[in-house]
mmCIF file of C-alpha atoms and ligand atoms in Angstrom:
data_model
loop_
_atom_site.group_PDB
_atom_site.id
_atom_site.type_symbol
_atom_site.label_atom_id
_atom_site.label_comp_id
_atom_site.label_asym_id
_atom_site.label_seq_id
_atom_site.Cartn_x
_atom_site.Cartn_y
_atom_site.Cartn_z
ATOM 1 C CA MET A 721 -0.093 0.144 0.016
ATOM 2 C CA LYS A 722 0.821 3.752 -0.313
ATOM 3 C CA VAL A 723 0.865 4.924 3.185
ATOM 4 C CA LEU A 724 1.323 8.208 4.879
ATOM 5 C CA LEU A 725 3.055 8.718 8.007
ATOM 6 C CA THR A 726 2.805 12.180 9.763
ATOM 7 C CA GLY A 727 5.614 12.266 12.584
ATOM 8 C CA GLY A 728 7.386 9.403 10.700
ATOM 9 C CA ALA A 729 10.678 10.534 11.543
ATOM 10 C CA GLY A 730 9.949 9.972 15.512
ATOM 11 C CA TYR A 731 10.472 7.530 17.790
ATOM 12 C CA ILE A 732 7.475 5.499 16.903
ATOM 13 C CA GLY A 733 7.210 6.793 13.357
ATOM 14 C CA SER A 734 10.915 5.924 12.442
ATOM 15 C CA HIS A 735 10.399 2.027 13.510
ATOM 16 C CA THR A 736 7.232 1.916 11.904
ATOM 17 C CA CYS A 737 8.367 3.522 8.519
ATOM 18 C CA LEU A 738 11.195 0.709 8.458
ATOM 19 C CA GLU A 739 8.603 -2.146 9.104
ATOM 20 C CA LEU A 740 6.761 -0.680 6.341
ATOM 21 C CA LEU A 741 9.416 -0.546 3.979
ATOM 22 C CA VAL A 742 10.485 -4.016 5.071
ATOM 23 C CA ALA A 743 7.311 -5.365 4.167
ATOM 24 C CA GLY A 744 7.124 -3.701 0.760
ATOM 25 C CA HIS A 745 4.675 -0.442 1.427
ATOM 26 C CA GLU A 746 5.516 2.618 -0.367
ATOM 27 C CA VAL A 747 5.972 5.286 2.523
ATOM 28 C CA VAL A 748 5.743 8.859 2.559
ATOM 29 C CA VAL A 749 6.375 10.805 5.855
ATOM 30 C CA ILE A 750 5.197 14.655 6.714
ATOM 31 C CA ASP A 751 7.233 15.751 9.910
ATOM 32 C CA ASN A 752 8.092 19.252 11.212
ATOM 33 C CA PHE A 753 11.122 17.860 12.864
ATOM 34 C CA SER A 754 10.317 20.056 16.018
ATOM 35 C CA ASN A 755 11.350 16.773 18.098
ATOM 36 C CA SER A 756 13.000 14.721 15.469
ATOM 37 C CA ASN A 757 15.898 14.387 12.974
ATOM 38 C CA PRO A 758 15.722 14.035 9.109
ATOM 39 C CA ILE A 759 19.027 12.143 9.449
ATOM 40 C CA VAL A 760 16.894 9.439 10.668
ATOM 41 C CA PHE A 761 15.969 8.466 7.138
ATOM 42 C CA ASP A 762 19.655 8.028 6.190
ATOM 43 C CA ARG A 763 19.854 5.267 9.267
ATOM 44 C CA ILE A 764 16.452 3.745 7.728
ATOM 45 C CA GLU A 765 18.019 3.636 4.266
ATOM 46 C CA SER A 766 21.197 1.925 5.596
ATOM 47 C CA ILE A 767 19.527 -0.838 7.211
ATOM 48 C CA CYS A 768 16.861 -1.926 4.748
ATOM 49 C CA GLY A 769 18.077 -0.249 1.576
ATOM 50 C CA ARG A 770 14.695 1.950 1.275
ATOM 51 C CA ARG A 771 13.600 5.267 2.400
ATOM 52 C CA PRO A 772 10.510 7.038 2.255
ATOM 53 C CA THR A 773 9.299 10.424 0.378
ATOM 54 C CA VAL A 774 9.739 12.991 3.100
ATOM 55 C CA TYR A 775 8.360 16.447 3.371
ATOM 56 C CA GLN A 776 8.661 19.042 5.943
ATOM 57 C CA ASP A 777 5.526 20.167 6.861
ATOM 58 C CA ASP A 778 3.186 20.494 9.994
ATOM 59 C CA VAL A 779 0.249 18.269 9.692
ATOM 60 C CA CYS A 780 -1.993 21.973 10.700
ATOM 61 C CA ASN A 781 -1.029 23.015 7.155
ATOM 62 C CA SER A 782 -4.143 20.877 5.765
ATOM 63 C CA ASP A 783 -4.069 21.991 2.182
ATOM 64 C CA GLY A 784 -0.205 20.975 2.298
ATOM 65 C CA VAL A 785 -1.373 17.437 3.442
ATOM 66 C CA SER A 786 -4.026 17.238 0.832
ATOM 67 C CA GLU A 787 -1.494 17.824 -1.964
ATOM 68 C CA VAL A 788 0.583 15.179 -0.412
ATOM 69 C CA LEU A 789 -2.059 12.578 -0.062
ATOM 70 C CA LEU A 790 -3.608 13.334 -3.841
ATOM 71 C CA ALA A 791 0.210 13.594 -5.332
ATOM 72 C CA HIS A 792 0.787 10.043 -4.155
ATOM 73 C CA GLN A 793 -2.267 8.688 -4.168
ATOM 74 C CA ILE A 794 -2.096 7.619 -0.510
ATOM 75 C CA GLN A 795 -4.125 4.765 0.551
ATOM 76 C CA ALA A 796 -3.639 4.840 4.179
ATOM 77 C CA VAL A 797 -2.473 7.009 7.026
ATOM 78 C CA ILE A 798 -0.629 6.287 10.328
ATOM 79 C CA HIS A 799 -0.961 9.503 12.370
ATOM 80 C CA PHE A 800 1.986 9.963 14.831
ATOM 81 C CA ALA A 801 2.773 13.699 14.935
ATOM 82 C CA GLY A 802 1.514 15.093 18.624
ATOM 83 C CA LEU A 803 3.349 16.229 21.691
ATOM 84 C CA LYS A 804 3.378 13.639 24.567
ATOM 85 C CA ALA A 805 4.646 14.558 27.430
ATOM 86 C CA LEU A 806 2.404 14.319 30.426
ATOM 87 C CA GLY A 807 3.998 17.240 32.478
ATOM 88 C CA GLU A 808 4.165 19.821 29.901
ATOM 89 C CA SER A 809 0.517 19.216 28.615
ATOM 90 C CA ALA A 810 -0.354 20.615 32.135
ATOM 91 C CA GLU A 811 1.584 23.478 31.533
ATOM 92 C CA GLN A 812 0.592 24.376 28.132
ATOM 93 C CA PRO A 813 -2.682 23.038 27.584
ATOM 94 C CA LEU A 814 -3.275 25.427 24.338
ATOM 95 C CA ARG A 815 -0.306 24.164 22.447
ATOM 96 C CA TYR A 816 -0.929 20.418 23.326
ATOM 97 C CA TYR A 817 -4.661 20.800 22.011
ATOM 98 C CA ASN A 818 -3.511 22.756 19.012
ATOM 99 C CA ASN A 819 -1.033 20.402 18.031
ATOM 100 C CA ASN A 820 -2.592 16.959 19.032
ATOM 101 C CA VAL A 821 -6.384 18.195 18.544
ATOM 102 C CA GLN A 822 -6.040 20.714 16.014
ATOM 103 C CA GLY A 823 -3.535 18.988 14.103
ATOM 104 C CA SER A 824 -5.706 15.870 13.849
ATOM 105 C CA LEU A 825 -8.474 17.759 12.746
ATOM 106 C CA SER A 826 -6.226 19.533 9.831
ATOM 107 C CA LEU A 827 -5.589 15.969 8.593
ATOM 108 C CA LEU A 828 -8.872 14.725 8.488
ATOM 109 C CA SER A 829 -10.037 17.439 6.673
ATOM 110 C CA ALA A 830 -7.049 16.659 4.090
ATOM 111 C CA MET A 831 -7.948 12.902 4.435
ATOM 112 C CA LYS A 832 -11.755 13.719 3.160
ATOM 113 C CA THR A 833 -10.538 15.899 0.486
ATOM 114 C CA ALA A 834 -8.327 13.336 -0.713
ATOM 115 C CA LYS A 835 -10.883 10.236 -0.110
ATOM 116 C CA VAL A 836 -8.423 8.818 2.183
ATOM 117 C CA ARG A 837 -10.474 6.594 4.295
ATOM 118 C CA ILE A 838 -8.122 4.245 6.089
ATOM 119 C CA LEU A 839 -6.413 5.604 9.102
ATOM 120 C CA ALA A 840 -4.656 4.383 12.050
ATOM 121 C CA PHE A 841 -4.206 6.721 14.914
ATOM 122 C CA SER A 842 -1.431 6.640 17.515
ATOM 123 C CA SER A 843 -3.362 6.598 20.991
ATOM 124 C CA SER A 844 -2.071 5.726 23.950
ATOM 125 C CA ALA A 845 -3.085 3.579 27.577
ATOM 126 C CA THR A 846 -2.988 7.287 29.029
ATOM 127 C CA VAL A 847 -6.614 7.065 27.878
ATOM 128 C CA TYR A 848 -7.503 4.791 30.280
ATOM 129 C CA GLY A 849 -6.675 7.272 33.722
ATOM 130 C CA SER A 850 -6.148 5.712 36.668
ATOM 131 C CA PRO A 851 -7.365 1.982 35.836
ATOM 132 C CA ASN A 852 -9.975 0.264 38.070
ATOM 133 C CA ILE A 853 -9.070 -3.106 36.913
ATOM 134 C CA ILE A 854 -5.927 -4.482 35.225
ATOM 135 C CA PRO A 855 -4.778 -6.267 32.837
ATOM 136 C CA ILE A 856 -6.906 -2.982 31.198
ATOM 137 C CA ASN A 857 -8.966 -4.517 28.362
ATOM 138 C CA GLU A 858 -10.050 -2.234 25.191
ATOM 139 C CA ASP A 859 -13.783 -1.582 26.619
ATOM 140 C CA ALA A 860 -12.128 -0.307 30.135
ATOM 141 C CA PRO A 861 -13.618 3.204 30.703
ATOM 142 C CA THR A 862 -11.431 6.437 29.308
ATOM 143 C CA SER A 863 -10.876 9.164 31.835
ATOM 144 C CA ALA A 864 -8.074 11.657 31.906
ATOM 145 C CA THR A 865 -5.894 13.258 34.487
ATOM 146 C CA ASN A 866 -3.926 15.698 32.154
ATOM 147 C CA PRO A 867 -4.609 17.569 28.939
ATOM 148 C CA TYR A 868 -2.149 14.916 26.938
ATOM 149 C CA GLY A 869 -4.424 12.187 27.800
ATOM 150 C CA ARG A 870 -7.671 14.355 27.159
ATOM 151 C CA SER A 871 -6.208 15.116 23.870
ATOM 152 C CA LYS A 872 -6.211 11.490 22.702
ATOM 153 C CA ILE A 873 -9.929 10.886 24.501
ATOM 154 C CA MET A 874 -10.632 13.608 22.387
ATOM 155 C CA VAL A 875 -9.475 12.521 18.864
ATOM 156 C CA GLU A 876 -10.686 9.442 19.460
ATOM 157 C CA GLU A 877 -14.180 10.344 20.183
ATOM 158 C CA ILE A 878 -13.954 12.576 16.778
ATOM 159 C CA LEU A 879 -13.053 9.605 15.028
ATOM 160 C CA ARG A 880 -15.870 7.605 16.334
ATOM 161 C CA ASP A 881 -18.423 10.209 15.510
ATOM 162 C CA LEU A 882 -16.715 10.406 11.670
ATOM 163 C CA THR A 883 -17.331 6.832 11.209
ATOM 164 C CA VAL A 884 -21.567 7.364 12.632
ATOM 165 C CA ALA A 885 -21.357 9.881 9.973
ATOM 166 C CA ASP A 886 -19.413 8.001 7.385
ATOM 167 C CA ASP A 887 -19.584 4.042 7.151
ATOM 168 C CA SER A 888 -16.839 3.787 4.139
ATOM 169 C CA LEU A 889 -14.032 4.512 6.954
ATOM 170 C CA HIS A 890 -11.517 2.138 8.139
ATOM 171 C CA ILE A 891 -10.078 3.450 11.293
ATOM 172 C CA ALA A 892 -7.734 1.490 14.490
ATOM 173 C CA LEU A 893 -7.132 3.400 17.380
ATOM 174 C CA LEU A 894 -3.772 2.032 18.672
ATOM 175 C CA ARG A 895 -2.979 2.364 21.962
ATOM 176 C CA TYR A 896 0.614 2.184 23.205
ATOM 177 C CA PHE A 897 1.445 1.186 26.485
ATOM 178 C CA ASN A 898 5.201 1.692 27.270
ATOM 179 C CA PRO A 899 7.357 1.807 24.327
ATOM 180 C CA VAL A 900 11.125 1.636 25.241
ATOM 181 C CA GLY A 901 13.951 -0.290 23.277
ATOM 182 C CA ALA A 902 15.636 0.492 19.713
ATOM 183 C CA HIS A 903 15.871 -1.224 16.538
ATOM 184 C CA GLU A 904 18.697 -3.943 17.123
ATOM 185 C CA SER A 905 21.299 -2.247 14.854
ATOM 186 C CA GLY A 906 21.585 0.671 17.255
ATOM 187 C CA LEU A 907 21.443 3.143 14.304
ATOM 188 C CA ILE A 908 17.557 4.214 14.939
ATOM 189 C CA GLY A 909 16.375 5.123 18.777
ATOM 190 C CA GLU A 910 14.286 7.164 20.839
ATOM 191 C CA ASP A 911 16.421 10.818 20.813
ATOM 192 C CA PRO A 912 14.363 12.892 23.494
ATOM 193 C CA THR A 913 15.018 16.302 22.829
ATOM 194 C CA GLY A 914 15.698 18.093 26.460
ATOM 195 C CA ILE A 915 15.222 15.876 29.742
ATOM 196 C CA PRO A 916 13.718 12.891 29.205
ATOM 197 C CA ASN A 917 10.392 12.339 30.974
ATOM 198 C CA ASN A 918 10.529 7.959 30.586
ATOM 199 C CA LEU A 919 11.827 5.604 32.449
ATOM 200 C CA MET A 920 14.006 3.839 30.051
ATOM 201 C CA PRO A 921 15.880 6.582 28.734
ATOM 202 C CA LEU A 922 16.656 7.996 31.877
ATOM 203 C CA ILE A 923 18.157 4.684 33.073
ATOM 204 C CA SER A 924 20.213 4.843 29.921
ATOM 205 C CA GLN A 925 21.153 8.065 30.789
ATOM 206 C CA VAL A 926 22.389 7.038 34.180
ATOM 207 C CA ALA A 927 24.025 3.999 32.587
ATOM 208 C CA SER A 928 26.088 6.006 30.285
ATOM 209 C CA GLY A 929 27.186 8.281 33.212
ATOM 210 C CA ARG A 930 25.520 11.219 31.642
ATOM 211 C CA ARG A 931 22.982 11.254 35.033
ATOM 212 C CA GLU A 932 24.295 10.582 38.445
ATOM 213 C CA VAL A 933 21.639 8.585 39.793
ATOM 214 C CA LEU A 934 17.915 7.501 38.530
ATOM 215 C CA GLN A 935 15.344 8.853 41.251
ATOM 216 C CA ILE A 936 12.640 6.210 41.749
ATOM 217 C CA TYR A 937 9.301 7.756 42.117
ATOM 218 C CA GLY A 938 7.834 5.792 45.323
ATOM 219 C CA ASP A 939 8.126 2.279 46.334
ATOM 220 C CA ASP A 940 5.353 2.286 48.997
ATOM 221 C CA TYR A 941 3.101 1.298 46.124
ATOM 222 C CA PRO A 942 0.541 -2.093 46.453
ATOM 223 C CA THR A 943 2.839 -3.765 43.916
ATOM 224 C CA VAL A 944 5.522 -6.954 44.379
ATOM 225 C CA ASP A 945 8.296 -4.693 45.806
ATOM 226 C CA GLY A 946 6.216 -1.086 46.387
ATOM 227 C CA THR A 947 7.839 0.306 43.016
ATOM 228 C CA GLY A 948 5.143 1.367 39.983
ATOM 229 C CA ILE A 949 4.710 -1.405 37.455
ATOM 230 C CA ARG A 950 4.009 -0.672 33.711
ATOM 231 C CA ASP A 951 3.693 -2.939 30.621
ATOM 232 C CA TYR A 952 6.784 -2.243 28.874
ATOM 233 C CA ILE A 953 7.034 -3.084 25.169
ATOM 234 C CA HIS A 954 9.984 -3.113 22.273
ATOM 235 C CA VAL A 955 9.315 -0.482 19.720
ATOM 236 C CA MET A 956 10.021 -3.271 17.023
ATOM 237 C CA ASP A 957 6.724 -5.115 18.330
ATOM 238 C CA LEU A 958 4.607 -1.858 18.543
ATOM 239 C CA ALA A 959 5.731 -1.027 14.835
ATOM 240 C CA ARG A 960 5.085 -4.661 13.820
ATOM 241 C CA GLY A 961 2.082 -3.861 15.306
ATOM 242 C CA HIS A 962 1.197 -1.078 13.261
ATOM 243 C CA VAL A 963 1.886 -3.094 9.903
ATOM 244 C CA ALA A 964 -0.488 -5.794 11.220
ATOM 245 C CA ALA A 965 -3.458 -3.293 12.109
ATOM 246 C CA LEU A 966 -2.529 -1.605 8.804
ATOM 247 C CA ASP A 967 -3.198 -4.721 6.795
ATOM 248 C CA TRP A 968 -6.265 -5.900 8.818
ATOM 249 C CA LEU A 969 -7.809 -2.355 8.357
ATOM 250 C CA GLN A 970 -7.933 -2.713 4.621
ATOM 251 C CA GLU A 971 -11.351 -4.843 4.786
ATOM 252 C CA ARG A 972 -12.573 -3.371 7.947
ATOM 253 C CA LYS A 973 -14.954 -0.431 8.232
ATOM 254 C CA GLY A 974 -15.936 1.500 11.521
ATOM 255 C CA VAL A 975 -13.718 2.335 14.371
ATOM 256 C CA HIS A 976 -11.777 -0.197 16.492
ATOM 257 C CA ALA A 977 -9.188 0.030 19.699
ATOM 258 C CA PHE A 978 -6.443 -2.010 20.249
ATOM 259 C CA ASN A 979 -4.091 -2.408 23.046
ATOM 260 C CA LEU A 980 -0.433 -2.472 21.608
ATOM 261 C CA GLY A 981 1.253 -3.858 25.202
ATOM 262 C CA THR A 982 2.685 -7.013 26.299
ATOM 263 C CA GLY A 983 0.130 -8.321 28.724
ATOM 264 C CA GLN A 984 3.036 -8.610 31.372
ATOM 265 C CA GLY A 985 3.842 -5.851 33.853
ATOM 266 C CA LYS A 986 7.266 -5.410 35.166
ATOM 267 C CA SER A 987 7.964 -2.972 38.162
ATOM 268 C CA VAL A 988 11.046 -0.195 37.920
ATOM 269 C CA LEU A 989 12.570 -2.243 40.388
ATOM 270 C CA GLU A 990 12.658 -5.334 37.825
ATOM 271 C CA VAL A 991 13.399 -3.257 34.955
ATOM 272 C CA ILE A 992 16.777 -1.639 36.595
ATOM 273 C CA GLN A 993 17.918 -5.274 37.623
ATOM 274 C CA SER A 994 16.916 -6.628 33.971
ATOM 275 C CA TYR A 995 19.205 -3.704 32.460
ATOM 276 C CA GLU A 996 22.062 -4.045 34.837
ATOM 277 C CA THR A 997 22.170 -7.998 34.235
ATOM 278 C CA THR A 998 21.607 -7.708 30.529
ATOM 279 C CA THR A 999 24.266 -4.981 29.561
ATOM 280 C CA GLY A 1000 26.834 -5.291 32.507
ATOM 281 C CA GLN A 1001 26.165 -1.164 33.292
ATOM 282 C CA ALA A 1002 25.558 -0.079 36.689
ATOM 283 C CA VAL A 1003 22.052 2.052 37.403
ATOM 284 C CA PRO A 1004 22.562 3.601 40.990
ATOM 285 C CA TYR A 1005 19.328 4.658 41.974
ATOM 286 C CA GLN A 1006 17.718 6.681 45.002
ATOM 287 C CA ILE A 1007 14.067 6.416 46.071
ATOM 288 C CA VAL A 1008 12.140 9.901 46.296
ATOM 289 C CA GLY A 1009 8.531 10.835 46.485
ATOM 290 C CA ARG A 1010 5.723 9.318 44.290
ATOM 291 C CA ARG A 1011 5.216 11.490 40.891
ATOM 292 C CA LEU A 1012 2.127 13.361 40.708
ATOM 293 C CA GLY A 1013 -0.654 11.663 38.513
ATOM 294 C CA ASP A 1014 1.271 8.255 38.434
ATOM 295 C CA VAL A 1015 -0.422 5.158 38.967
ATOM 296 C CA ALA A 1016 0.579 1.844 40.898
ATOM 297 C CA ALA A 1017 0.382 -0.026 38.396
ATOM 298 C CA CYS A 1018 -1.222 -0.300 34.516
ATOM 299 C CA TYR A 1019 -0.760 -3.072 31.864
ATOM 300 C CA ALA A 1020 -2.493 -4.270 29.379
ATOM 301 C CA ASP A 1021 -4.790 -7.118 28.131
ATOM 302 C CA SER A 1022 -3.878 -7.512 24.537
ATOM 303 C CA SER A 1023 -5.860 -10.785 23.763
ATOM 304 C CA LEU A 1024 -7.961 -8.627 21.252
ATOM 305 C CA ALA A 1025 -5.036 -7.538 19.510
ATOM 306 C CA GLU A 1026 -3.550 -11.015 19.060
ATOM 307 C CA ARG A 1027 -7.005 -12.480 18.193
ATOM 308 C CA GLU A 1028 -8.171 -9.826 15.390
ATOM 309 C CA LEU A 1029 -4.401 -8.458 14.278
ATOM 310 C CA GLY A 1030 -2.847 -11.753 14.570
ATOM 311 C CA TRP A 1031 -0.280 -9.811 16.250
ATOM 312 C CA LYS A 1032 1.601 -10.474 19.737
ATOM 313 C CA ALA A 1033 4.583 -9.031 21.096
ATOM 314 C CA GLN A 1034 7.543 -11.470 20.969
ATOM 315 C CA LEU A 1035 10.653 -9.500 22.775
ATOM 316 C CA SER A 1036 11.381 -9.682 26.338
ATOM 317 C CA VAL A 1037 12.376 -6.921 28.812
ATOM 318 C CA ASP A 1038 15.976 -8.133 28.387
ATOM 319 C CA GLU A 1039 15.980 -7.462 24.914
ATOM 320 C CA MET A 1040 14.209 -4.129 25.279
ATOM 321 C CA CYS A 1041 17.250 -3.287 27.838
ATOM 322 C CA ARG A 1042 19.801 -4.967 25.358
ATOM 323 C CA ASP A 1043 18.492 -2.752 22.245
ATOM 324 C CA GLU A 1044 18.423 0.601 24.277
ATOM 325 C CA TRP A 1045 21.603 0.247 25.798
ATOM 326 C CA ASN A 1046 22.929 -0.551 22.390
ATOM 327 C CA TRP A 1047 21.528 2.814 20.467
ATOM 328 C CA GLN A 1048 22.863 4.699 23.561
ATOM 329 C CA ASN A 1049 26.200 3.401 23.747
ATOM 330 C CA ASN A 1050 26.252 3.831 19.969
ATOM 331 C CA ASN A 1051 24.745 7.202 19.955
ATOM 332 C CA PRO A 1052 25.728 9.173 22.916
ATOM 333 C CA ASN A 1053 24.011 12.475 21.782
ATOM 334 C CA GLY A 1054 21.157 10.742 19.796
ATOM 335 C CA TYR A 1055 21.341 11.556 16.176
ATOM 336 C CA ARG A 1056 23.485 15.225 16.911
ATOM 337 C CA LYS A 1057 27.032 14.624 16.190
HETATM 338 C C1 WQD B 1060 7.360 4.916 34.206
HETATM 339 C C2 WQD B 1060 7.265 4.317 35.783
HETATM 340 C C3 WQD B 1060 7.304 6.030 37.190
HETATM 341 C C4 WQD B 1060 10.608 8.098 35.648
HETATM 342 C C5 WQD B 1060 4.054 6.941 29.907
HETATM 343 C C6 WQD B 1060 4.531 8.264 29.547
HETATM 344 C C7 WQD B 1060 3.699 8.994 28.799
HETATM 345 C C8 WQD B 1060 2.684 7.852 28.059
HETATM 346 C C9 WQD B 1060 2.410 7.021 29.052
HETATM 347 C C10 WQD B 1060 2.872 8.046 25.803
HETATM 348 C C11 WQD B 1060 6.329 4.838 36.378
HETATM 349 C C12 WQD B 1060 8.892 5.163 37.158
HETATM 350 C C13 WQD B 1060 9.948 7.372 35.693
HETATM 351 C C14 WQD B 1060 11.946 8.172 36.471
HETATM 352 C C15 WQD B 1060 10.265 6.630 37.697
HETATM 353 N N1 WQD B 1060 3.268 7.812 26.854
HETATM 354 N N2 WQD B 1060 9.706 6.737 36.863
HETATM 355 N N3 WQD B 1060 11.513 7.601 37.788
HETATM 356 O O1 WQD B 1060 4.482 7.212 33.613
HETATM 357 O O2 WQD B 1060 3.980 5.001 32.327
HETATM 358 O O3 WQD B 1060 3.754 7.199 31.596
HETATM 359 O O4 WQD B 1060 2.797 6.560 29.517
HETATM 360 O O5 WQD B 1060 1.485 8.310 25.593
HETATM 361 O O6 WQD B 1060 4.443 9.698 27.438
HETATM 362 O O7 WQD B 1060 5.030 8.735 30.531
HETATM 363 O O8 WQD B 1060 6.041 5.989 32.187
HETATM 364 O O9 WQD B 1060 8.390 6.006 31.453
HETATM 365 O O10 WQD B 1060 7.058 8.244 32.678
HETATM 366 O O11 WQD B 1060 7.201 5.963 34.044
HETATM 367 O O12 WQD B 1060 10.671 6.016 39.014
HETATM 368 O O13 WQD B 1060 12.476 9.162 36.496
HETATM 369 O O14 WQD B 1060 8.773 4.654 35.921
HETATM 370 O O15 WQD B 1060 6.582 6.405 38.278
HETATM 371 O O16 WQD B 1060 5.975 3.623 37.921
HETATM 372 P P1 WQD B 1060 4.270 6.057 32.520
HETATM 373 P P2 WQD B 1060 7.195 6.431 32.540
#
């Protein structure tokens, strides 16, 4: 298929771009490079011998997006472009709603103009808020405790409304749990601008000596060792989940939510243990207070994706840590020289 990736230079987008090219799809990317680097496409080409057609533009430029959709006769879109830092979203709600909601509306208008009817939306486990039941399945109620999560819920609801008004649409809501790791080559990976928010890049910065100690946000949760439990999923498994969802969507109309997680929860201390054992790098840490907004445990019931998409995460936390360290160690400054 001819597929457009918005935000295709980003962490999940670039790994999905690679997997789509490997699967034989024709890929076009629109990215404003506000939180990514075009060098990633040189790396993708050196891995698989192919590269996407790339446009530097903003997804809010609806006319520009529809021109690209028409010029390349795009058949399906994966919408990655958006901002995703929970804390930052509370400080800058207008920027988050403009990027994440208005950006999606602009894209959807462009798709309507170009008559493109297949869309996979990059959603998040954040839409489940503080889950009452874990593992979480797709029927769990959604709620948000921050503008980032609310923006994801808003777009999901907009997409549901669109499919009620237009039964020719094929839409997947892909709810990611905690993507970590990197392609095994160590040539592409997560390259957070500024101070990372997430556990795994912070562990890597401590392991590489860029940061002295990891702060563990609380060890008094009702969990196996008191630290927070999450469903970490290798970014390559996540990328393959997108390829499977796109194939599945071609014949299915309506809107369909899928949890893309492993179904296994790991605590912070368990991840640190795995990282140290797998890489041989020490990860000194100190326990500090809980982080506002954190939940004790959150992990997926991903059986629907397994049943419907024929997709199941294969890679272990050890492999996630191995590949994360390989990327970090080979690219201490990310894509910047
Ligand atoms: C994981 C665990 C922390 C950092 C993520 C992303 C968010 C969204 C939802 C995309 C928690 C603990 C972390 C640190 C720590 N993703 N931790 N010390 O909270 O599940 O949210 O998923 O939509 O962008 O943030 O992931 O990596 O921030 O935290 O102890 O320095 O690690 O308390 O238990 P989280 P995380």
